[in-house]
Amino acid sequence: MRDIEIGPIRPPSESNSLLIRVTRGCHWNKCYFCGLYKSMRFSMRPIDETIEDIRRQAQLNRGKKITSCFLQDGDALVLKTDYLLRILNAINQNFPDMQYITSYARADSITRKSPAELKALRQAGLNHLYSGMETGSDRILKLINKGFDVDTVVKSGCMAKEADMILSEFILLGIGGKELSEENAVQTAMALNIIQPDFIRVHATGIKPESKLGEFVRDGSFTLQSEEEIVVEQKLFLQQLHEMDSYYVNEHIINLLLEVRGNLRTEKQEMLSTIDRFLALPTNEKLLFTVGRRLNIFFLLDDLKKPELHQEAEKNLQQILSKNPDVDFAALCNYVRQSQI
Ligand code: SF4
């Protein structure tokens, strides 16, 4: 008997969800920063096979209350609406407790659907889309070969909200390099202020050496930001975001300040204060925290106050400096970040 097919990726927030693979890979697969599905050829799974997986998952999970499910891989919204409706119906029939069915969705896949199609999908249970807008700057979208522009990002976000779907937008801090850092912060906030998504999920960029962006770093056209510069970019971004009912979250281990999360209407100032607390540290403590975070010694800013963790981070920092006194910490931290995705 064929094994149930599971794809390689899901959003961090879907760690407890049932995974149903409807496509393999990403049909675009051309973003210059992304290596997630590079080794995979895109294909749509035959519908009978996917529905059979749903039935078998239901048998395996008999007696368990399954309430959430994520449709894999990179952009299930690229599928025809009829196909998706059949999948959603099969999920609902086999999992009567299902409350959330979620999927990645490229902005241009959302805008290719009509408002009526999005509403039909929502009514059939698809109620949360994760969309990787990455940035609100047209220049950066072009630089990273995202394949759509900011108008499409804004239109898609508004369409998803109009269809009453929960919308998560993924943002990449540092994706414009030093050159376009301010533009990334300001223009991304401008787009999000219009969309007002339910979740703003920020990730620090980790550039893989073998990616096209890695080439840009080597040829000098893209300058990596230090961890501190990415935090400064985050501060400007957060300042520009309106106080709206969106939940802002640093949810991935790749981010330096994991405690910066909260509702923008009620907790924006608290989040900015946390960022300021980091930026106000003496230079050597900022570096220590950064290196300690990247080595998984520290997780939260308060860990700096724990003597045993502080000592361990200091020991590791000294070892790094004794081996290479001229170490480029921006490059070193980027190296660690890219290894975490
Ligand atoms: S970032 Fe998303 S759309 Fe771009 S290549 Fe990767 S999976 Fe595809």
PDB file of C-alpha atoms and ligand atoms in Angstrom, residues 26 28-31 33-34 36-38 74 106 134 146, ligand 1:
ATOM      1  CA  CYS A  26       5.944  25.523  -5.452  1.00  0.00           C
ATOM      2  CA  TRP A  28       6.598  29.658  -8.921  1.00  0.00           C
ATOM      3  CA  ASN A  29       9.820  28.462  -7.275  1.00  0.00           C
ATOM      4  CA  LYS A  30      11.746  31.508  -8.483  1.00  0.00           C
ATOM      5  CA  CYS A  31      12.051  33.808  -5.449  1.00  0.00           C
ATOM      6  CA  PHE A  33      15.839  34.163  -1.366  1.00  0.00           C
ATOM      7  CA  CYS A  34      13.941  30.891  -1.159  1.00  0.00           C
ATOM      8  CA  LEU A  36      12.441  25.578   0.275  1.00  0.00           C
ATOM      9  CA  TYR A  37      11.313  23.595  -2.757  1.00  0.00           C
ATOM     10  CA  LYS A  38      14.275  24.086  -5.092  1.00  0.00           C
ATOM     11  CA  GLY A  74       3.735  26.031  -1.251  1.00  0.00           C
ATOM     12  CA  ARG A 106       0.546  33.565  -3.090  1.00  0.00           C
ATOM     13  CA  GLU A 134       7.631  39.626   2.300  1.00  0.00           C
ATOM     14  CA  LYS A 146       8.720  37.645  -6.106  1.00  0.00           C
TER      15      LYS A 146
HETATM   16  S1  SF4 B   1       8.950  32.070  -1.258  1.00  0.00           S
HETATM   17 FE1  SF4 B   1       7.030  31.014  -1.597  1.00  0.00          FE
HETATM   18  S2  SF4 B   1       6.427  31.628  -3.677  1.00  0.00           S
HETATM   19 FE2  SF4 B   1       8.595  32.108  -3.482  1.00  0.00          FE
HETATM   20  S3  SF4 B   1       9.647  30.306  -4.296  1.00  0.00           S
HETATM   21 FE3  SF4 B   1       9.479  30.040  -2.073  1.00  0.00          FE
HETATM   22  S4  SF4 B   1       7.623  28.856  -1.779  1.00  0.00           S
HETATM   23 FE4  SF4 B   1       7.536  29.705  -3.843  1.00  0.00          FE
END
